[in-house]
Amino acid sequence: MSNAGKPRRGREHMTIERLAGRAEELRVTAFPHGQRLWRVAWFGPIRFADRALKMKQPSVLVHLAEVTDPAVRINPDAPIPPSAAAARQIKRWVSVGTTVLLRIGDLWEGQWFFHRPALEEECFEGIEVDEPAAVIVKAGSSLAEGGFLIPFAEHPWHSENTHSYCLRITLRDGRYLVIPAMELIRFYYGSSADLLASLFTPPLRKNALYERASVSQVTRVMTLDLAADMPRASAEDIARLAGDPQAWSAAQQVGASCLKASGQRKDIYPIARFPFTGQTDLKVHGQWLSRGHEGKATFVVHRIASCSHAFPFQKLTFKLKGQKTRRRRAPDQPLSAVSSEPRHKAARSATPQQPRLEERDASTGLKPHTYGFRGDRVFPDLARKLIRGVKAVESGEPVQAGSVAAPVEDLAIGATGTSARRREALLAQIAQDQRSAVPEFLKQVIDALSQLNGFEIHLLTIGPEDGCTVPMTLLLDEDGVIEDALLIEEAGHSRPRRMAAFLVSRGEDRLTLIFPESDPVHPLAYTCERGDEDEVHLTMYWGAKDFLRDVQEQRGSDITMLRGKGSATDELLLWIRARLISCVIFPSSLTDRKDD
């Protein structure tokens, strides 16, 4: 992004990533008014419910069961027995993208999320996800020995959707694990509403998710250029689709199964499989059911919590494109047709300040807003891998004095050309422990960099924790112990010090600026010649090494050139530094240091 020649109208602020709010706080207007409790019972068929109101994204028919037992309000954490709910169910259409917020068993009241009751929890190790151990069945399937796979007396929640599909896995001891297709889809592709909705608008095309992907067969280092509109929250999911043919085939099957049912004029229930083959460990929440005279013989999953299967990369670097004009295509052939961990909330009355998620199309004339939801999708494999994002950083548009626009209270999933004042809501998962979008040690830095006129700036360290930093490379001392200066004591334990890196360029001249987590700010500057992944990772390594040296030798925090010099880059560094000084975050003296 170049600001050269642009008029400056007051101070601009660089935009890293800003959430408009928490997705769990959105009011889902499709759900019932009033103070009754409603349990998400099951997910019904898929179709375009009303094309006069919504054309750009299909909807799913959510079945809600009224919970009549007053004891549920007293102890909402307790599992809800079938006797606690009324026999009748009501049905509400919601956009498929909204299902990133919904789980079977969730309680809703007055169109707001109320609570997520406790369910039975199980860990199944080494389960086989391929045939013949895993087969696709309908929820209302009968058993050869008599009775039903999911007995209605013990589990009435699926009773109106017996034709919906599940994956039945036969465990080594002969018991069954049953996972509804919609939960498989939600868990493996529910990092954002955009990704989830893409599966339901067939045919699924790779260029709708990413523009380029490559992975080394030796090092398993993967680089991925996400398609415009795809958020960083979905980078790992899309990397799996790009790097594993089995994952891509499984994702395609979702939309293809819907399209096939539509052509046959049947209720459209999606079919889903795991996005990999082989074995995995699963942690799940749900309910044990009997089979004949045998108790606890079938476990029906209401939500998956964790999957151990490895992703098809050891290291991932992804590039974000940002948002394009939000005009989504309709499918080639139409389908006929929250906060931290969930907590108990009292019902609230609607006020103008509380956004409403409407079941209508949004306007392309309004800038979309991103709403983050706390993720409960856990992939232990990712905790052991370096994942880093790159994004062009743009300055925010300054507010014009006297320009006042009425707040937009109505939100919708999916954009169109409507002129209605209805803003598109982008729902994206954030990490359970994610901190504020900009860490405290970076706020002054962002403010300073936002004043650099005539430069292109790229953030090189989009990470899963806060959106703009990654852990510093951990170096070992001569005894093989991690250097203390690269760790920070916090809440009684040590964690890696974090860092942010920016590529600052003007014409052919480029510098990498590294800012370790420190107070005062401790900037480091490096020449950038190739700009490829190897050079970026090497620069981050030297950033950790030079920071450690400065701390040990008690050097100051001036911004200087390290490990590379040249007249052009020296001039660029002086140009940048002259503007950073005005923010009073760097000392005024410049001393060049040579490599040790």
XYZ file of C-alpha atoms in Angstrom:
596
model
C 0.000 0.000 0.000
C 1.534 3.260 -1.067
C 0.447 6.590 0.345
C 2.695 8.673 -1.904
C 0.958 11.722 -3.262
C -2.172 11.207 -1.167
C -3.482 14.141 0.843
C -3.339 13.656 4.577
C -6.503 14.637 6.358
C -5.532 14.379 9.966
C -3.964 11.343 11.567
C -4.558 7.903 10.062
C -4.255 4.671 11.962
C -2.968 1.452 10.561
C -5.494 -1.359 10.535
C -4.143 -4.721 11.706
C -7.402 -6.463 12.429
C -10.385 -5.163 14.322
C -13.369 -7.148 15.505
C -16.685 -5.356 15.493
C -17.781 -7.490 18.418
C -18.299 -11.002 19.690
C -20.396 -13.242 17.499
C -21.923 -14.916 20.554
C -23.576 -11.600 21.409
C -25.469 -11.363 18.130
C -29.223 -11.633 18.240
C -30.416 -14.379 15.851
C -33.774 -13.009 14.760
C -34.853 -16.300 13.146
C -35.168 -17.825 16.607
C -38.296 -17.362 18.791
C -39.032 -14.242 20.830
C -39.970 -14.481 24.486
C -38.517 -16.043 27.600
C -38.951 -19.701 26.824
C -35.889 -21.905 26.650
C -35.221 -23.670 23.372
C -32.734 -26.480 22.853
C -31.045 -26.963 19.482
C -32.388 -30.441 18.819
C -30.986 -31.329 15.372
C -30.169 -29.892 11.977
C -32.669 -30.471 9.201
C -32.489 -30.155 5.406
C -30.696 -27.515 3.331
C -32.281 -25.233 0.748
C -32.864 -21.648 -0.291
C -35.771 -20.999 2.047
C -37.056 -17.741 0.524
C -35.315 -16.382 -2.561
C -37.272 -13.148 -2.278
C -35.316 -12.410 0.923
C -32.111 -14.393 0.571
C -30.463 -15.454 -2.667
C -26.765 -15.618 -1.919
C -26.494 -18.365 0.663
C -28.590 -21.475 1.338
C -30.134 -22.060 4.744
C -30.461 -25.010 7.093
C -33.661 -25.850 8.954
C -32.759 -25.809 12.646
C -35.076 -27.835 14.886
C -35.653 -26.387 18.350
C -37.212 -28.263 21.254
C -38.839 -26.273 24.042
C -37.333 -27.031 27.460
C -40.132 -27.016 30.016
C -38.417 -28.299 33.164
C -37.741 -25.295 35.509
C -34.801 -27.184 37.005
C -32.834 -26.452 33.851
C -32.709 -22.755 34.756
C -31.580 -23.572 38.279
C -28.744 -25.801 37.079
C -28.176 -25.173 33.362
C -24.943 -27.178 33.396
C -26.724 -30.442 34.081
C -27.435 -32.731 31.104
C -31.003 -32.300 29.877
C -32.993 -35.567 29.892
C -35.672 -36.112 27.223
C -38.360 -35.667 29.879
C -37.254 -32.060 30.436
C -38.314 -31.000 26.957
C -41.714 -30.714 25.367
C -42.568 -33.254 22.704
C -43.133 -30.597 20.056
C -40.378 -29.005 18.042
C -40.385 -25.804 16.065
C -38.323 -25.149 12.953
C -36.377 -22.072 11.911
C -34.333 -21.413 8.784
C -30.889 -19.909 9.339
C -28.027 -19.297 6.918
C -25.602 -22.206 6.768
C -22.833 -19.794 7.786
C -24.627 -19.107 11.065
C -24.153 -22.740 12.097
C -20.569 -21.932 13.112
C -22.267 -20.598 16.265
C -24.700 -23.472 16.838
C -24.216 -26.818 18.570
C -26.695 -29.611 19.177
C -27.791 -29.230 22.793
C -27.286 -25.449 23.049
C -29.949 -23.447 24.867
C -31.365 -20.222 23.409
C -33.744 -17.715 24.930
C -35.263 -14.574 23.429
C -33.104 -14.954 20.276
C -29.882 -14.945 22.290
C -27.527 -17.707 23.250
C -28.308 -18.770 26.829
C -26.060 -21.689 27.784
C -24.241 -24.809 26.610
C -25.200 -27.611 29.032
C -22.774 -30.288 30.021
C -22.812 -33.522 28.035
C -21.141 -36.870 28.475
C -17.508 -36.627 27.406
C -15.507 -39.429 25.847
C -12.069 -39.843 24.276
C -11.822 -42.479 21.568
C -8.260 -43.363 20.596
C -7.075 -44.820 17.324
C -10.467 -44.997 15.651
C -10.596 -46.029 11.985
C -12.268 -43.406 9.801
C -12.366 -45.435 6.567
C -14.617 -48.218 5.340
C -15.488 -50.814 6.418
C -15.211 -49.419 9.956
C -16.892 -46.109 8.998
C -20.079 -46.073 6.918
C -22.656 -43.407 6.069
C -26.093 -44.134 7.520
C -29.309 -42.257 8.172
C -30.120 -41.074 11.671
C -33.260 -43.219 11.711
C -31.507 -46.433 10.632
C -32.752 -49.691 12.057
C -30.447 -52.449 13.290
C -30.269 -55.977 11.930
C -30.968 -57.376 15.388
C -33.993 -55.114 15.776
C -34.549 -51.635 17.156
C -32.979 -48.404 15.951
C -29.447 -47.100 15.822
C -30.581 -44.046 17.843
C -33.517 -45.098 20.056
C -36.233 -42.431 20.202
C -37.030 -43.099 23.858
C -33.501 -42.165 24.897
C -32.781 -39.610 22.187
C -35.875 -37.884 20.762
C -33.938 -34.883 19.435
C -33.486 -36.293 15.909
C -37.041 -37.654 15.612
C -38.119 -35.234 12.850
C -34.938 -35.703 10.844
C -34.565 -39.460 10.556
C -33.397 -39.076 6.936
C -30.444 -36.885 7.872
C -27.044 -38.509 7.427
C -24.548 -39.617 10.038
C -21.198 -41.374 9.974
C -21.319 -44.597 11.968
C -17.951 -45.885 13.158
C -17.608 -49.402 14.546
C -15.176 -49.372 17.438
C -12.787 -52.236 18.227
C -15.059 -53.522 20.997
C -18.078 -53.594 18.673
C -19.731 -50.448 20.016
C -20.784 -47.629 17.698
C -19.729 -44.005 17.449
C -22.318 -41.953 15.522
C -21.469 -38.438 14.257
C -24.111 -36.294 12.495
C -22.937 -35.014 9.116
C -23.595 -31.379 10.059
C -21.323 -31.694 13.101
C -18.523 -33.203 10.996
C -18.878 -30.279 8.587
C -19.031 -27.713 11.398
C -15.963 -29.046 13.190
C -13.639 -29.456 10.225
C -14.712 -26.398 8.213
C -16.336 -24.144 10.807
C -13.431 -21.753 11.331
C -15.421 -19.082 9.485
C -18.870 -18.608 8.015
C -17.249 -17.858 4.641
C -15.481 -21.210 4.420
C -18.462 -23.144 5.704
C -20.835 -21.500 3.237
C -18.469 -22.248 0.342
C -19.071 -25.960 0.801
C -22.805 -25.509 0.283
C -22.559 -23.568 -2.999
C -21.453 -26.287 -5.440
C -19.338 -26.858 -7.344
C -16.589 -26.105 -4.852
C -13.678 -24.492 -6.676
C -10.144 -24.151 -5.394
C -9.780 -20.554 -6.590
C -12.674 -19.597 -4.328
C -10.545 -20.634 -1.342
C -6.957 -19.995 -2.375
C -4.996 -18.596 -5.295
C -1.769 -20.545 -4.906
C -0.444 -23.346 -2.731
C 2.860 -25.174 -2.646
C 4.403 -27.626 -0.226
C 7.902 -29.118 -0.149
C 7.802 -32.904 -0.213
C 11.037 -32.953 1.792
C 10.584 -30.301 4.487
C 6.749 -30.192 4.409
C 6.934 -26.388 4.457
C 3.760 -24.992 2.900
C 3.015 -21.560 1.473
C -0.555 -20.560 0.765
C -2.100 -17.483 -0.849
C -5.672 -17.246 0.393
C -8.400 -16.045 -1.932
C -9.845 -12.604 -1.333
C -12.392 -12.630 1.507
C -11.033 -15.781 3.128
C -10.060 -14.873 6.712
C -6.901 -15.874 8.527
C -9.041 -17.986 10.869
C -9.553 -20.481 8.021
C -5.923 -20.637 6.876
C -5.181 -24.010 8.478
C -8.447 -25.570 7.256
C -7.825 -24.356 3.708
C -4.198 -25.523 3.884
C -5.481 -29.007 4.671
C -7.802 -28.850 1.659
C -4.969 -27.623 -0.556
C -2.429 -30.164 0.690
C -4.468 -33.358 0.992
C -6.502 -34.808 -1.922
C -8.592 -36.789 0.562
C -9.576 -33.583 2.332
C -10.506 -31.892 -0.938
C -12.605 -34.865 -2.021
C -14.436 -34.901 1.322
C -15.163 -31.163 1.085
C -16.488 -31.504 -2.457
C -18.800 -34.290 -1.361
C -20.773 -31.930 0.881
C -22.058 -29.740 -1.940
C -22.225 -32.605 -4.436
C -24.507 -34.612 -2.142
C -26.793 -31.600 -1.760
C -26.884 -31.077 -5.513
C -27.692 -34.747 -6.124
C -30.589 -34.698 -3.652
C -31.889 -31.513 -5.263
C -31.878 -33.139 -8.700
C -33.802 -36.080 -7.308
C -36.313 -33.714 -5.656
C -35.563 -35.119 -2.218
C -35.025 -33.339 1.059
C -31.466 -32.059 0.904
C -29.416 -33.569 3.687
C -25.625 -33.243 3.267
C -23.274 -36.212 3.399
C -19.933 -35.800 5.144
C -16.778 -37.790 5.832
C -13.540 -37.064 7.648
C -11.115 -34.885 5.637
C -8.383 -37.549 5.906
C -7.926 -41.302 5.954
C -6.446 -43.645 8.536
C -6.722 -43.287 12.280
C -7.292 -40.475 14.728
C -8.038 -39.765 18.369
C -11.320 -37.960 18.993
C -12.563 -36.138 22.057
C -16.329 -35.739 21.796
C -19.373 -34.651 23.772
C -22.708 -36.366 23.449
C -24.804 -39.160 24.880
C -24.448 -42.886 25.422
C -27.397 -44.952 24.192
C -28.380 -48.578 24.558
C -28.499 -51.208 21.823
C -30.978 -53.924 22.542
C -30.320 -55.084 26.086
C -26.807 -53.675 26.102
C -26.359 -50.317 27.801
C -23.819 -47.714 26.622
C -23.436 -49.403 23.248
C -23.790 -46.376 20.956
C -22.354 -42.926 21.517
C -24.108 -40.215 19.513
C -21.953 -37.117 19.142
C -23.464 -33.671 19.647
C -20.182 -31.842 19.270
C -16.595 -32.787 18.510
C -14.035 -31.143 20.770
C -10.662 -32.386 19.529
C -9.071 -34.353 16.683
C -5.437 -35.502 16.739
C -4.923 -36.247 13.034
C -1.917 -34.461 11.525
C -2.247 -31.635 9.004
C -0.340 -32.052 5.696
C 2.431 -29.561 6.580
C 5.130 -28.988 9.194
C 5.262 -25.222 8.767
C 2.671 -22.933 7.173
C 3.028 -19.414 5.844
C -0.145 -17.923 4.423
C -0.809 -14.645 2.682
C -4.035 -12.695 3.153
C -5.529 -10.796 0.248
C -8.077 -8.763 2.208
C -11.636 -8.055 1.172
C -12.852 -7.577 -2.349
C -16.224 -6.310 -3.453
C -18.613 -8.633 -1.709
C -20.641 -10.031 -4.588
C -21.078 -13.715 -4.161
C -22.223 -15.902 -6.972
C -25.255 -18.056 -6.604
C -24.555 -21.766 -7.072
C -24.413 -22.954 -10.690
C -27.540 -24.983 -10.059
C -29.826 -23.775 -7.258
C -30.665 -26.105 -4.455
C -34.391 -26.508 -4.655
C -35.618 -26.014 -1.959
C -19.269 -16.559 21.809
C -17.169 -14.385 24.755
C -15.100 -16.988 26.444
C -16.413 -20.413 27.297
C -20.233 -20.504 27.053
C -21.785 -19.182 30.205
C -25.209 -18.703 31.693
C -26.838 -15.480 30.555
C -30.066 -13.870 31.559
C -32.509 -12.942 28.809
C -32.065 -9.429 27.456
C -34.354 -7.026 25.748
C -33.391 -5.694 22.347
C -31.839 -2.252 22.287
C -30.573 -0.246 19.319
C -27.003 -1.090 20.362
C -27.444 -4.840 20.001
C -26.903 -6.011 16.389
C -29.484 -8.289 14.846
C -28.515 -11.148 12.557
C -31.274 -11.157 9.947
C -32.198 -13.921 7.514
C -31.911 -11.633 4.531
C -29.202 -10.657 2.088
C -26.759 -7.925 3.031
C -25.818 -4.798 1.139
C -22.632 -4.463 -0.881
C -22.738 -0.725 -0.220
C -21.674 -1.210 3.400
C -18.288 -2.395 4.554
C -18.503 -5.852 6.173
C -17.724 -6.163 9.871
C -15.983 -9.152 11.410
C -17.395 -10.755 14.543
C -15.167 -13.231 16.369
C -16.405 -16.336 18.128
C -14.385 -18.329 20.626
C -13.256 -21.544 19.026
C -13.971 -24.920 20.550
C -12.298 -26.751 17.654
C -9.029 -28.196 18.936
C -6.302 -29.708 16.756
C -3.332 -30.688 18.976
C -1.148 -31.181 15.890
C -1.183 -27.436 15.178
C 0.250 -26.582 18.599
C 3.558 -28.122 17.522
C 3.818 -26.240 14.224
C 4.839 -22.735 13.219
C 1.997 -20.924 11.478
C 2.601 -17.412 10.228
C 0.600 -15.049 8.075
C 1.519 -12.108 5.854
C -0.768 -9.210 5.005
C -0.473 -5.782 3.453
C -1.173 -3.269 6.206
C -3.348 -0.351 5.209
C -4.070 2.909 6.979
C -7.563 3.356 8.318
C -9.726 6.016 6.735
C -9.752 9.140 8.936
C -13.082 10.275 10.299
C -14.441 13.394 8.630
C -15.533 16.158 10.959
C -19.241 16.623 10.842
C -19.933 13.394 8.931
C -22.533 11.467 10.893
C -24.190 8.273 9.654
C -26.930 6.368 11.405
C -25.582 3.155 12.969
C -26.382 -0.028 11.074
C -28.142 -2.374 13.470
C -29.140 -5.108 11.012
C -26.570 -7.700 9.975
C -26.731 -10.578 7.524
C -24.618 -13.488 6.318
C -23.763 -13.257 2.611
C -23.670 -10.178 0.378
C -25.771 -9.101 -2.583
C -26.608 -5.942 -4.493
C -29.493 -4.889 -2.290
C -29.665 -1.229 -1.276
C -31.025 -2.078 2.186
C -28.994 -0.831 5.161
C -28.019 -4.289 6.247
C -24.326 -4.877 6.907
C -22.629 -8.143 6.081
C -21.387 -9.984 9.168
C -18.208 -12.017 8.773
C -18.045 -14.690 11.455
C -14.527 -15.953 12.177
C -13.088 -18.101 14.920
C -10.571 -16.654 17.353
C -8.373 -18.658 19.691
C -9.604 -19.476 23.163
C -6.704 -17.529 24.702
C -6.513 -14.825 22.066
C -5.660 -11.436 23.500
C -6.530 -8.018 22.152
C -5.915 -7.520 18.431
C -2.879 -5.294 19.114
C -0.669 -6.194 22.114
C 0.284 -3.338 24.403
C 3.953 -3.294 23.376
C 2.957 -2.806 19.722
C 0.426 0.003 20.058
C 3.028 2.775 19.863
C 4.733 0.985 16.999
C 1.512 0.750 14.995
C 0.816 4.403 15.669
C 4.302 5.343 14.475
C 4.257 3.201 11.346
C 0.873 4.612 10.398
C 2.590 7.969 9.870
C 5.052 6.656 7.277
C 3.927 8.367 4.094
C 5.003 6.917 0.757
C 5.845 3.395 1.954
C 4.362 -0.052 1.432
C 4.060 -1.969 4.685
C 3.395 -5.671 5.131
C 2.850 -7.372 8.467
C 4.869 -10.618 8.350
C 3.751 -12.161 11.640
C 0.004 -12.779 11.576
C -0.275 -15.391 14.295
C -3.143 -17.386 15.804
C -2.866 -15.846 19.281
C -3.343 -12.113 18.743
C -3.316 -11.583 14.998
C -0.006 -9.745 14.702
C 2.765 -11.577 16.585
C 4.469 -14.975 16.694
C 6.735 -16.494 19.371
C 10.417 -15.584 19.081
C 12.848 -18.293 18.058
C 13.979 -19.991 21.264
C 17.772 -20.173 21.517
C 19.660 -22.504 23.851
C 22.647 -21.690 26.016
C 25.772 -23.840 26.222
C 23.999 -26.181 28.654
C 21.101 -26.723 26.307
C 18.729 -24.544 28.362
C 16.457 -21.941 26.782
C 17.868 -18.453 27.288
C 15.896 -16.669 30.019
C 15.768 -13.378 28.099
C 13.630 -15.039 25.429
C 11.008 -16.010 27.996
C 8.514 -13.915 29.940
C 7.172 -14.789 33.368
C 3.402 -14.504 33.398
C 0.843 -15.790 35.902
C 3.417 -17.993 37.589
C 4.783 -19.681 34.479
C 7.134 -18.926 31.598
C 6.036 -18.356 28.028
C 8.017 -17.481 24.868
C 8.573 -13.782 24.260
C 6.581 -12.644 21.235
C 7.655 -10.515 18.298
C 6.221 -8.623 15.338
C 7.928 -8.141 11.980
C 7.099 -5.643 9.227
C 8.421 -5.405 5.689
C 8.767 -1.716 4.828
C 9.541 -0.873 1.217
C 9.858 2.148 -1.038
C 10.504 1.331 -4.644
C 13.295 -1.254 -4.818
C 14.527 -0.557 -1.283
C 13.228 -2.905 1.422
C 13.829 -3.330 5.131
C 12.515 -5.808 7.670
C 11.730 -4.202 11.030
C 11.496 -6.532 14.014
C 9.931 -5.513 17.318
C 10.457 -7.980 20.179
C 8.018 -7.860 23.075
C 9.773 -5.431 25.404
C 9.465 -2.190 27.348
C 10.888 0.128 26.175
C 10.455 -0.711 22.509
C 13.530 -2.444 21.077
C 13.450 -2.181 17.256
C 15.781 -4.138 14.999
C 16.313 -3.444 11.288
C 17.553 -5.802 8.569
C 18.088 -5.516 4.858
C 15.737 -7.546 2.698
C 17.161 -8.844 -0.569
C 15.086 -11.771 -1.778
C 11.987 -11.522 0.397
C 11.359 -15.275 0.255
C 10.359 -17.519 3.149
C 13.899 -18.692 3.881
C 15.115 -15.114 4.229
C 12.191 -14.131 6.458
C 12.771 -17.078 8.801
C 16.516 -16.384 8.897
C 15.825 -12.731 9.727
C 13.554 -13.787 12.588
C 16.319 -16.052 13.874
C 18.802 -13.155 13.819
C 16.185 -10.981 15.487
C 16.109 -13.345 18.471
C 19.910 -13.605 18.501
C 20.495 -9.842 18.319
C 17.858 -9.077 20.927
C 19.445 -11.612 23.265
C 22.876 -10.049 22.698
C 21.546 -6.557 23.362
C 19.934 -7.660 26.610
C 23.067 -9.468 27.800
C 25.307 -6.523 26.892
C 22.759 -3.972 28.130
C 22.703 -2.128 24.853
C 20.161 0.568 24.144
C 17.049 0.250 22.047
C 17.995 2.522 19.159
C 16.878 1.518 15.676
C 19.987 0.492 13.762
C 20.945 -1.535 10.731
C 22.011 -5.096 11.481
C 23.468 -7.820 9.243
C 23.465 -5.993 5.961
C 24.343 -2.491 4.762
C 24.143 -0.443 1.606
C 23.688 3.173 0.632
C 20.087 2.702 -0.538
C 18.958 0.819 2.552
C 20.869 3.171 4.848
C 18.989 6.083 3.318
C 15.696 4.244 3.702
C 16.452 3.484 7.347
C 17.260 7.151 8.032
C 14.020 8.158 6.314
C 11.960 5.768 8.426
C 13.794 6.640 11.617
C 13.281 10.373 11.169
C 9.543 9.819 11.187
C 9.530 7.348 14.064
C 11.394 9.773 16.309
C 8.387 12.115 16.241
C 6.432 9.531 18.244
C 9.018 9.693 21.061
C 9.444 5.949 21.164
C 13.061 5.810 19.986
C 16.193 7.592 21.252
C 17.384 10.461 19.066
C 20.926 9.207 18.425
C 21.754 6.817 15.618
C 24.718 4.440 15.958
C 25.384 1.810 13.338
C 26.484 -1.534 14.700
C 28.421 -4.135 12.775
C 27.931 -7.886 12.981
C 29.778 -9.654 15.758
